[in-house]
Coordinates of C-alpha atoms (C1' of nucleotides) in Angstrom, one line a residue:
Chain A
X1 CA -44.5 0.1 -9.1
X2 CA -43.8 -3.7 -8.4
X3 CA -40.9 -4.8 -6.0
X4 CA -40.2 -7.7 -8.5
X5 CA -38.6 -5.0 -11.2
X6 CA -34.9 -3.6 -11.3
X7 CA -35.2 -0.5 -10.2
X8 CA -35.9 0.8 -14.0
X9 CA -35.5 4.6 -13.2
X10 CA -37.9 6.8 -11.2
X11 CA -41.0 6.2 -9.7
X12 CA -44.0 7.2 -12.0
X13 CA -44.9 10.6 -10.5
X14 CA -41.2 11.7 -10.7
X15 CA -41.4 10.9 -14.5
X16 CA -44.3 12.9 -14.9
X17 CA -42.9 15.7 -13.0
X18 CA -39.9 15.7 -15.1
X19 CA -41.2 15.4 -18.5
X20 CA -43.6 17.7 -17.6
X21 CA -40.8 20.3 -16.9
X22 CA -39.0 19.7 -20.3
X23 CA -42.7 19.8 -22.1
X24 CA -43.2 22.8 -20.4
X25 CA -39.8 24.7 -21.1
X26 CA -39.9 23.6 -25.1
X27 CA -43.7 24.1 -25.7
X28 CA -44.7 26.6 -23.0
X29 CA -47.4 25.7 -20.3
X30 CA -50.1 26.6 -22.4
X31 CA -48.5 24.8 -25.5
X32 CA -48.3 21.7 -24.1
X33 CA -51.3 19.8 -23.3
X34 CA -52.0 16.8 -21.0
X35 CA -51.8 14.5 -24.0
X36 CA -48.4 15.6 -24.8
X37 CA -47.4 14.6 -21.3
X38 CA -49.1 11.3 -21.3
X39 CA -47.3 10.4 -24.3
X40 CA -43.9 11.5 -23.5
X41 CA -44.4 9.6 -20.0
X42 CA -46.2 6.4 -21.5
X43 CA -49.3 6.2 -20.0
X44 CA -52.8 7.4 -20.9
X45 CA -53.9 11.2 -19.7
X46 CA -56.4 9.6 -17.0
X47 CA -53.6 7.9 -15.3
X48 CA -51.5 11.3 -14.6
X49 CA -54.5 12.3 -12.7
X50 CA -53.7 9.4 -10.3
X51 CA -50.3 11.5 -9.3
X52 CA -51.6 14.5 -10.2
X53 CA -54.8 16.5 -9.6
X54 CA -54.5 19.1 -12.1
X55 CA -51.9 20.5 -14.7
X56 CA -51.9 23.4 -12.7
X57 CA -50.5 21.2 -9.7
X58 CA -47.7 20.1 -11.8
X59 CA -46.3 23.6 -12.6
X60 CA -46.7 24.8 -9.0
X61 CA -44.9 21.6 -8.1
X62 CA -42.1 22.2 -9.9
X63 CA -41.4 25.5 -9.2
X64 CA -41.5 24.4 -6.0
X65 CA -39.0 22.3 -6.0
X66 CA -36.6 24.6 -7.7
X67 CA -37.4 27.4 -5.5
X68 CA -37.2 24.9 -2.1
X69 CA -33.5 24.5 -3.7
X70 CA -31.7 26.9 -5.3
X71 CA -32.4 29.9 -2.5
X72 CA -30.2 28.2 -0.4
X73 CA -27.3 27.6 -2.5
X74 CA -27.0 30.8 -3.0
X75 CA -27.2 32.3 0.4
X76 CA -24.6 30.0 1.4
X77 CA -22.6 31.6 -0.9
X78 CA -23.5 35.0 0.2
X79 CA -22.3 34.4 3.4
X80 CA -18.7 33.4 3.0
X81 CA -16.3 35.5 4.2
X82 CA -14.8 36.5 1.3
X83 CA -14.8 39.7 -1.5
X84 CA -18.5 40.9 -2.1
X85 CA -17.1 40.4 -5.9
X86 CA -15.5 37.3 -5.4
X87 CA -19.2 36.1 -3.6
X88 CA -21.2 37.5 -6.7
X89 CA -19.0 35.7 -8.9
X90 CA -19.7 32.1 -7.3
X91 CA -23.1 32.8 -7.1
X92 CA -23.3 33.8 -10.9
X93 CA -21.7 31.0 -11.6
X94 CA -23.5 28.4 -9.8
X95 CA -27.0 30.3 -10.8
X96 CA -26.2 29.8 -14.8
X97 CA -24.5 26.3 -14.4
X98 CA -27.4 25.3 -12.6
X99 CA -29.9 27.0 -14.9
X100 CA -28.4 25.3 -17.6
X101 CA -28.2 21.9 -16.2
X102 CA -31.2 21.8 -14.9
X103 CA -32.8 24.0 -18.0
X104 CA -36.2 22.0 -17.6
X105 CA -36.5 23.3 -14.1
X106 CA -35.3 26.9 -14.2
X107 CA -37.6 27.3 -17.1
X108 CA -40.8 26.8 -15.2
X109 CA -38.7 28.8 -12.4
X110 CA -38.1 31.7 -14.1
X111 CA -40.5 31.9 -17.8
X112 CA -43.4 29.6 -17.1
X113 CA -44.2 30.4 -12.9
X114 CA -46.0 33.1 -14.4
X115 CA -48.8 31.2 -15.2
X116 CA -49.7 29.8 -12.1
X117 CA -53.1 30.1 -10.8
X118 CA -53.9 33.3 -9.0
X119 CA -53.8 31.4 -5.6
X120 CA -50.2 30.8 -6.1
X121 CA -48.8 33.6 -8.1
X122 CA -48.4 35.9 -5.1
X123 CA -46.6 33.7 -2.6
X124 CA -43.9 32.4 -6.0
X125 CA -43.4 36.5 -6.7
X126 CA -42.5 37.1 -2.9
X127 CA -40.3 33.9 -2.8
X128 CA -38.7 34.7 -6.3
X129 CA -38.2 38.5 -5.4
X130 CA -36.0 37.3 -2.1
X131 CA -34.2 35.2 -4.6
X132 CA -33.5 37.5 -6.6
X133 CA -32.6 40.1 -3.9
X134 CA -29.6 37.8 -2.9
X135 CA -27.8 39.0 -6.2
X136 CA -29.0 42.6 -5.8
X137 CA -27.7 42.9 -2.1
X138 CA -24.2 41.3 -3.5
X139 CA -23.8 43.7 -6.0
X140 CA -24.7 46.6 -3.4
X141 CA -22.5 45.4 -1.0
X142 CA -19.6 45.1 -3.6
X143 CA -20.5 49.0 -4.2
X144 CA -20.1 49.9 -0.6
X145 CA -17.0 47.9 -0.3
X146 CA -15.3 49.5 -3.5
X147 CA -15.4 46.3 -5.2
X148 CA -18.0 47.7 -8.2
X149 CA -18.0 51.1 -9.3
X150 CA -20.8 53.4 -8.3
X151 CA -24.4 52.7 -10.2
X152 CA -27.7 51.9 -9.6
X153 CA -27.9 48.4 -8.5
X154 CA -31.5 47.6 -9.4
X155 CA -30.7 48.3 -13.0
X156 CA -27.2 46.0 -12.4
X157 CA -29.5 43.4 -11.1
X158 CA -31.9 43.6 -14.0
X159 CA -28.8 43.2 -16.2
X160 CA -27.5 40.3 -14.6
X161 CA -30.3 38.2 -14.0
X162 CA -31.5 39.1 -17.3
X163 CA -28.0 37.6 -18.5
X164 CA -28.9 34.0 -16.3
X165 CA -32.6 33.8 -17.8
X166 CA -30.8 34.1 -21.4
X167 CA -28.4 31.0 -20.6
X168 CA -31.5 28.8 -20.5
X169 CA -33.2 30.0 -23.6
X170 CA -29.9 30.5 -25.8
X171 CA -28.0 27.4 -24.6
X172 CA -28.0 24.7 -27.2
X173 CA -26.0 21.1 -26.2
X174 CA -24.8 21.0 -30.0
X175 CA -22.7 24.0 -29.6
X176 CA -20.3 22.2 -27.3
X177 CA -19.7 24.4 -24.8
X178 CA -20.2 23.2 -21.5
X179 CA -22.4 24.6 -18.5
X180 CA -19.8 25.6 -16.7
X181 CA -17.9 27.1 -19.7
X182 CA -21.1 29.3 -20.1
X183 CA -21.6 30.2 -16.2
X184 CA -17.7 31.3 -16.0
X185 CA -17.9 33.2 -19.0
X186 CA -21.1 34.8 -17.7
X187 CA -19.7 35.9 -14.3
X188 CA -16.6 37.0 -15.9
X189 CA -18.8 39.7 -18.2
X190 CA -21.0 40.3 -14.9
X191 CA -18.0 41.3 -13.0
X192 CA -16.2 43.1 -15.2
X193 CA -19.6 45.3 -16.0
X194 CA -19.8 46.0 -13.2
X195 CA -16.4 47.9 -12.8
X196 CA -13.9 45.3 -11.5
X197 CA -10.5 45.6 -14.1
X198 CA -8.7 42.7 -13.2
X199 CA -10.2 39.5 -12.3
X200 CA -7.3 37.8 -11.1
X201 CA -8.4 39.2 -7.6
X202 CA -11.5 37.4 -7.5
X203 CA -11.6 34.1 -6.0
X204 CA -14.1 32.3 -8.2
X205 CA -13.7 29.0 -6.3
X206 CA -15.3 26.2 -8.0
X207 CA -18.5 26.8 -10.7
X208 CA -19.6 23.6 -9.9
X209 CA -20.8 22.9 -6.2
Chain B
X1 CA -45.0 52.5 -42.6
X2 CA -46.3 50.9 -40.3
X3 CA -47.0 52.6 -37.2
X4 CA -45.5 50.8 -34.1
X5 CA -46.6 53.6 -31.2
X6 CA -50.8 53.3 -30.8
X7 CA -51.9 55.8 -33.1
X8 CA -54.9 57.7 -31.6
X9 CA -57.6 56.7 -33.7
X10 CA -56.3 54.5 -37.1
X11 CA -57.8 51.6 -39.1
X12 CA -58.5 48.2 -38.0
X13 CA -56.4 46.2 -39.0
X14 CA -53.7 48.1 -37.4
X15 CA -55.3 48.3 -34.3
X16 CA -55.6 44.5 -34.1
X17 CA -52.3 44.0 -34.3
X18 CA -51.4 46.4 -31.9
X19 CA -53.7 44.7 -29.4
X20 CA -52.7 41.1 -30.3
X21 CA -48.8 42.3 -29.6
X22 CA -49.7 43.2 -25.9
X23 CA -51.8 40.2 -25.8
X24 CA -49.1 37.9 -27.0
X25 CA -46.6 39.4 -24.5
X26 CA -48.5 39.3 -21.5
X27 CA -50.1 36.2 -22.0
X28 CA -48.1 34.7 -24.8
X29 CA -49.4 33.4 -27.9
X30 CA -51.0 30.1 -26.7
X31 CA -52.4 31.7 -23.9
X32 CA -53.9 34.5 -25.9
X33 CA -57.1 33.6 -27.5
X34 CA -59.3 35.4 -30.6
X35 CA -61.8 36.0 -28.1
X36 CA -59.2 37.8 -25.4
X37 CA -58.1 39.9 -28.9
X38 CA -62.1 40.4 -30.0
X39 CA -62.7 42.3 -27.0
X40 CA -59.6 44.5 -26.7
X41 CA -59.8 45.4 -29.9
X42 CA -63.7 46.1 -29.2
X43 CA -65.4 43.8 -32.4
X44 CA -66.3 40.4 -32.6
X45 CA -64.1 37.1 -33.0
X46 CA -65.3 36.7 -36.2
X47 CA -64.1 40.4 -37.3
X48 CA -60.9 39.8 -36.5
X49 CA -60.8 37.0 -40.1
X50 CA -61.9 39.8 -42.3
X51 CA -58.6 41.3 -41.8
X52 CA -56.7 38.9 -40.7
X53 CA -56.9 35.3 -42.2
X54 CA -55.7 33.6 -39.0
X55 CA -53.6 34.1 -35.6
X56 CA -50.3 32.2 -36.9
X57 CA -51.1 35.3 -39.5
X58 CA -51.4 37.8 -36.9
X59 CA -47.9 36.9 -35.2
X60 CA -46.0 36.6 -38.4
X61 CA -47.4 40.2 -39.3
X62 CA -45.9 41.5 -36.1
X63 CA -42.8 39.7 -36.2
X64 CA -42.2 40.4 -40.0
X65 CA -43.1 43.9 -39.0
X66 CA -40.5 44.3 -36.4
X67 CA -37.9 41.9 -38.6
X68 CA -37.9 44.7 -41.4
X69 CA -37.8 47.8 -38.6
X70 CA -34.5 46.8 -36.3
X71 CA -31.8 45.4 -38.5
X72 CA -31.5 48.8 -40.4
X73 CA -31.1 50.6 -37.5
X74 CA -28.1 48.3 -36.1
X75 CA -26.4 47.8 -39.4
X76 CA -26.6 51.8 -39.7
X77 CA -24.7 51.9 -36.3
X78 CA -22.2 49.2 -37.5
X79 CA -21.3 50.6 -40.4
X80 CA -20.2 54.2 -38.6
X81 CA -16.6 55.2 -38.6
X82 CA -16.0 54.8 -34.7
X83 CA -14.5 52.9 -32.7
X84 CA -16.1 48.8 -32.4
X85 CA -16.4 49.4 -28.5
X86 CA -18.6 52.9 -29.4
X87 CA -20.9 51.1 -32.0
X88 CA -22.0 48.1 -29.8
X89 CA -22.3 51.0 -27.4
X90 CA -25.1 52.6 -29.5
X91 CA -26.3 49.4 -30.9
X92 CA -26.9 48.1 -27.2
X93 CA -28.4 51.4 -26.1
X94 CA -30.4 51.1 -29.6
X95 CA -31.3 47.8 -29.2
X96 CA -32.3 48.3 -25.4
X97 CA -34.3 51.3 -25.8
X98 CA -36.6 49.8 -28.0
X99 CA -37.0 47.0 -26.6
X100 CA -38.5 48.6 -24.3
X101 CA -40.3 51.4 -25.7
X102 CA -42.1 49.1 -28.3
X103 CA -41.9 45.7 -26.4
X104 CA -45.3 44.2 -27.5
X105 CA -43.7 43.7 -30.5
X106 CA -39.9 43.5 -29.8
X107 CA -41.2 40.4 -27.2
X108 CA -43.1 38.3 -30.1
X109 CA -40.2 39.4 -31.7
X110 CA -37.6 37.8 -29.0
X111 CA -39.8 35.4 -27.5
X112 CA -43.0 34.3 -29.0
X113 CA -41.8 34.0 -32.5
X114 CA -40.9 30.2 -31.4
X115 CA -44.7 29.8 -32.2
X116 CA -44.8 30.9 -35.4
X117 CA -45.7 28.2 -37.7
X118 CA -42.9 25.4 -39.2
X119 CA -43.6 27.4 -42.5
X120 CA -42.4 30.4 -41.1
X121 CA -40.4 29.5 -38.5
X122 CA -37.4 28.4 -40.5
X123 CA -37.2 31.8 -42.3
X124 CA -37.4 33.8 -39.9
X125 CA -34.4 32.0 -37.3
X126 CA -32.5 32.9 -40.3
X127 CA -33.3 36.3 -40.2
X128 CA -33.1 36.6 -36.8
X129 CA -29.8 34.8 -36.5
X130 CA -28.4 37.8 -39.0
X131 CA -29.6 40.0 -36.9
X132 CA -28.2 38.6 -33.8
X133 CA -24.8 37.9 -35.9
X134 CA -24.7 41.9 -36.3
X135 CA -24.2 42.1 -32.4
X136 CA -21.8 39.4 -32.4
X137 CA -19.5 40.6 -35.4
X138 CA -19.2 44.1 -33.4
X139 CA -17.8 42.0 -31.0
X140 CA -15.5 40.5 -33.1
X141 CA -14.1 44.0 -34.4
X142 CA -13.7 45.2 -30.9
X143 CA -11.9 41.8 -30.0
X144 CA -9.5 42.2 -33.1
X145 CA -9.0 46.2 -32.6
X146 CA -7.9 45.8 -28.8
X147 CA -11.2 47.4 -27.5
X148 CA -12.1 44.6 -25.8
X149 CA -10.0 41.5 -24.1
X150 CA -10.0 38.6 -25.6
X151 CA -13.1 35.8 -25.2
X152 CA -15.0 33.7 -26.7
X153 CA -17.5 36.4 -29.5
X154 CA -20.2 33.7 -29.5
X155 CA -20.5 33.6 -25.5
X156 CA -20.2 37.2 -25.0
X157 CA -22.9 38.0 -27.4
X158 CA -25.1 35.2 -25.9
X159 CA -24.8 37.2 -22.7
X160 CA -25.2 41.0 -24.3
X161 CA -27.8 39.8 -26.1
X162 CA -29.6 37.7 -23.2
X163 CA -29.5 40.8 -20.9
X164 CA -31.1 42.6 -23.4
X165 CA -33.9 40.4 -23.9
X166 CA -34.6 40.6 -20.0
X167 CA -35.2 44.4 -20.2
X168 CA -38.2 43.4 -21.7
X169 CA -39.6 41.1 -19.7
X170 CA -38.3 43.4 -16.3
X171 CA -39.2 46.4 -17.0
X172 CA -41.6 47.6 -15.2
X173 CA -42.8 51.2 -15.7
X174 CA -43.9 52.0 -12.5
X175 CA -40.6 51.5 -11.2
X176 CA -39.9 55.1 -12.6
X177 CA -36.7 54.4 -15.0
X178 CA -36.9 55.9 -18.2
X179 CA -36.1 53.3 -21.6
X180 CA -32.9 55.4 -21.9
X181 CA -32.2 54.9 -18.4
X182 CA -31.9 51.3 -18.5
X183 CA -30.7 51.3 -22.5
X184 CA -27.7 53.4 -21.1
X185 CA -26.8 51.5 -17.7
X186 CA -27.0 48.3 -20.2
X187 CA -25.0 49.3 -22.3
X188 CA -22.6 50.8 -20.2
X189 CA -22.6 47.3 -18.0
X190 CA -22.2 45.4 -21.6
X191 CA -19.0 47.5 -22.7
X192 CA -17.5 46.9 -19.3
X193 CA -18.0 43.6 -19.5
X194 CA -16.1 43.3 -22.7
X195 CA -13.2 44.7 -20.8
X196 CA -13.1 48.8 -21.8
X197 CA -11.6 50.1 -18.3
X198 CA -12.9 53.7 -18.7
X199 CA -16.1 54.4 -20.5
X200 CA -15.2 58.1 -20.9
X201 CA -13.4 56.9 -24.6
X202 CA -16.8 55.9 -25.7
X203 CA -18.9 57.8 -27.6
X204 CA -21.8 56.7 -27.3
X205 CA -24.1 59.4 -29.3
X206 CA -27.5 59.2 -28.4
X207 CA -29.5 57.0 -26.4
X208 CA -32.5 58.1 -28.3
X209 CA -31.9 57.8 -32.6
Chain C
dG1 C1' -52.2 2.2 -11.0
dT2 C1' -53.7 1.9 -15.4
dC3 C1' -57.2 1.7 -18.6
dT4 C1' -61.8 3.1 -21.7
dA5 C1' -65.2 6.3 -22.2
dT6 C1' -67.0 10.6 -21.9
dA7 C1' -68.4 15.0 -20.0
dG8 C1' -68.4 20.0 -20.7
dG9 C1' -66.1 23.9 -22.4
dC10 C1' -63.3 26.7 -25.1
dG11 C1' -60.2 27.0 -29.0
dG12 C1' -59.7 28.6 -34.1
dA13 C1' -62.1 29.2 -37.9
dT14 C1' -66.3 29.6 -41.5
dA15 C1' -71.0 30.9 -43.6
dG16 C1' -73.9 34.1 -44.8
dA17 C1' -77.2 38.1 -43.5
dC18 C1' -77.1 43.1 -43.3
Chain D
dG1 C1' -66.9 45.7 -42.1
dT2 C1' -69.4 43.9 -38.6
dC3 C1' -72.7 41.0 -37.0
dT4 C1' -75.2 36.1 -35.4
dA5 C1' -74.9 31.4 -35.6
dT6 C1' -72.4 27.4 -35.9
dC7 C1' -68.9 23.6 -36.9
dC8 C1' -65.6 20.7 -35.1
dG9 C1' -61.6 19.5 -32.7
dC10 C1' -58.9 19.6 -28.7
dC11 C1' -58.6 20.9 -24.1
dT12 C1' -58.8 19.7 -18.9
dA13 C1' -60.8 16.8 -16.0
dT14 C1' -63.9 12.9 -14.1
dA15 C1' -66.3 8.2 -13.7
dG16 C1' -65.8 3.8 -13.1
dA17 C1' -64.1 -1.0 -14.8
dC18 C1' -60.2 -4.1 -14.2

DNA sequence: GTCTATAGGCGGATAGAC
DNA sequence: GTCTATCCGCCTATAGAC
């Protein structure tokens, strides 16, 4: 990319990486082919291969990134000192906003990771299990603190997350609700299934970081 | 009657599309090929044509097949004279269960039906929108008749609906809960969620129809 | 950094023998 | 009803010119 243009957007391999993320959540990894890409980016497929070495190197890239960003956010979260339900509610929040917003990404996060190469598939499962395990200790702790009423947690977890993944496959734009209209509704019904009556008690803070 | 549960030893053509429903839900229609299906099923690639005439044929069968199954069994439910709170109950645990139990199909059902051909495809969102609609409208009564607090029908039954879908993609047999275990914990979590304090007023029938 | 050209394989699907 | 043999197109990926 030459000096002499305005700065007409991203560099080329961040345009592939993106389109490549919304080719891959609307057509699936094995739907969409190199040739798709190439198009939607503007270029001819040889020239991905110049950022690129292989389509498999795009998928693991961008579940990389996601998973290099939204761990964090969440264990920060986690770690306030405030209600275990008032912590699960943020980080409901903030996991469907996010999943929503960034749809292309959390897609190849959560539906399309499972078709990385054998080499990779291992490490993502460990790294996406921890992830995962954030909302599952939240809900335990809210358990043991009286927060939730007594169940099985993994099965709450399954629920919940379940719930998030949905956001991203359900959500249309033309339906006018907003992401974070969609992530506090969300962690309202996760909050209230899982026991808590009133939730003027929980300190939701802000859905949006 | 068709025969959803792998019948010991039956025809061809029904064991085919058994075999191509786990093959498109663990490695999803495009990543599913004729040959993968040839040798499941045990017979050549070009055995599969003589019964059936293509593989946009083979996932229409299966989706048509599970289109005509599940919206009797919900309507049945919503048409019962209980409470709204106790018919999503057994819908939910319906819905859930099966899921489960027959997810090869219930996932091209849910998730892979986005392949089915643009001749197809229109038909069958409408379909499936109805179907969704009944899960939403159940919410609507139980709104309207006090059983649950008031909220948006359309995001509530995004995320009931959502969490269901997950059960299929997380459950994971060796992990030793039973299809009724999770369709009840579900649908407990989803009635909660709604806003019913104390699940004891629900009669929720049987997990199991 | 982008292009043209092409390799090499696998995809869905068909023809026709038995 | 299943087989062998085959067509043809699209796939990922590479070679090499500019």
């Amino acid at each position: 990319m030459t000096h002499l243009d305005a700065p007409p957007g991203l560099e080329t391999a961040e345009r592939i990486l993106h389109e490549a993320a919304a080719l891959f959540r609307t057509k699936s990894f094995n739907g969409a082919s190199m040739q798709d890409l190439a198009t939607a980016v503007g270029i001819t497929k040889s020239s991905l291969y110049h950022h690129y070495p292989s389509k498999q190197a795009l998928l693991a890239e961008i579940v990389e990134v996601t998973m290099s960003r939204m761990p964090p956010l969440v264990a920060e979260i986690a770690a306030l000192d405030i209600p275990a339900a008032s912590r699960l509610h943020r980080a409901i929040a903030l996991h469907t906003a996010e999943s929503i917003r960034e749809r292309d990404y959390l897609a190849c996060f959560s539906e399309e990771s499972r078709y990385l190469s054998p080499a990779f598939i291992g490490l993502h499962r460990e790294k996406k299990d921890r992830y995962e395990a954030l909302f599952q200790q939240l809900i335990e702790d809210g358990i043991d603190s009286g927060d939730f009423v007594a169940q099985d947690p993994s099965l709450a977890a399954m629920a919940v997350l379940g719930m998030c993944d949905g956001a991203i496959r359900r959500y249309r734009p033309e339906d006018g609700y907003s992401p974070d209209d969609i992530a506090t509704a969300f962690a309202n019904a996760a909050i209230r299934g899982l026991g808590v009556h009133d939730l003027e008690q929980i300190d939701a803070g802000e859905a949006t970081p």
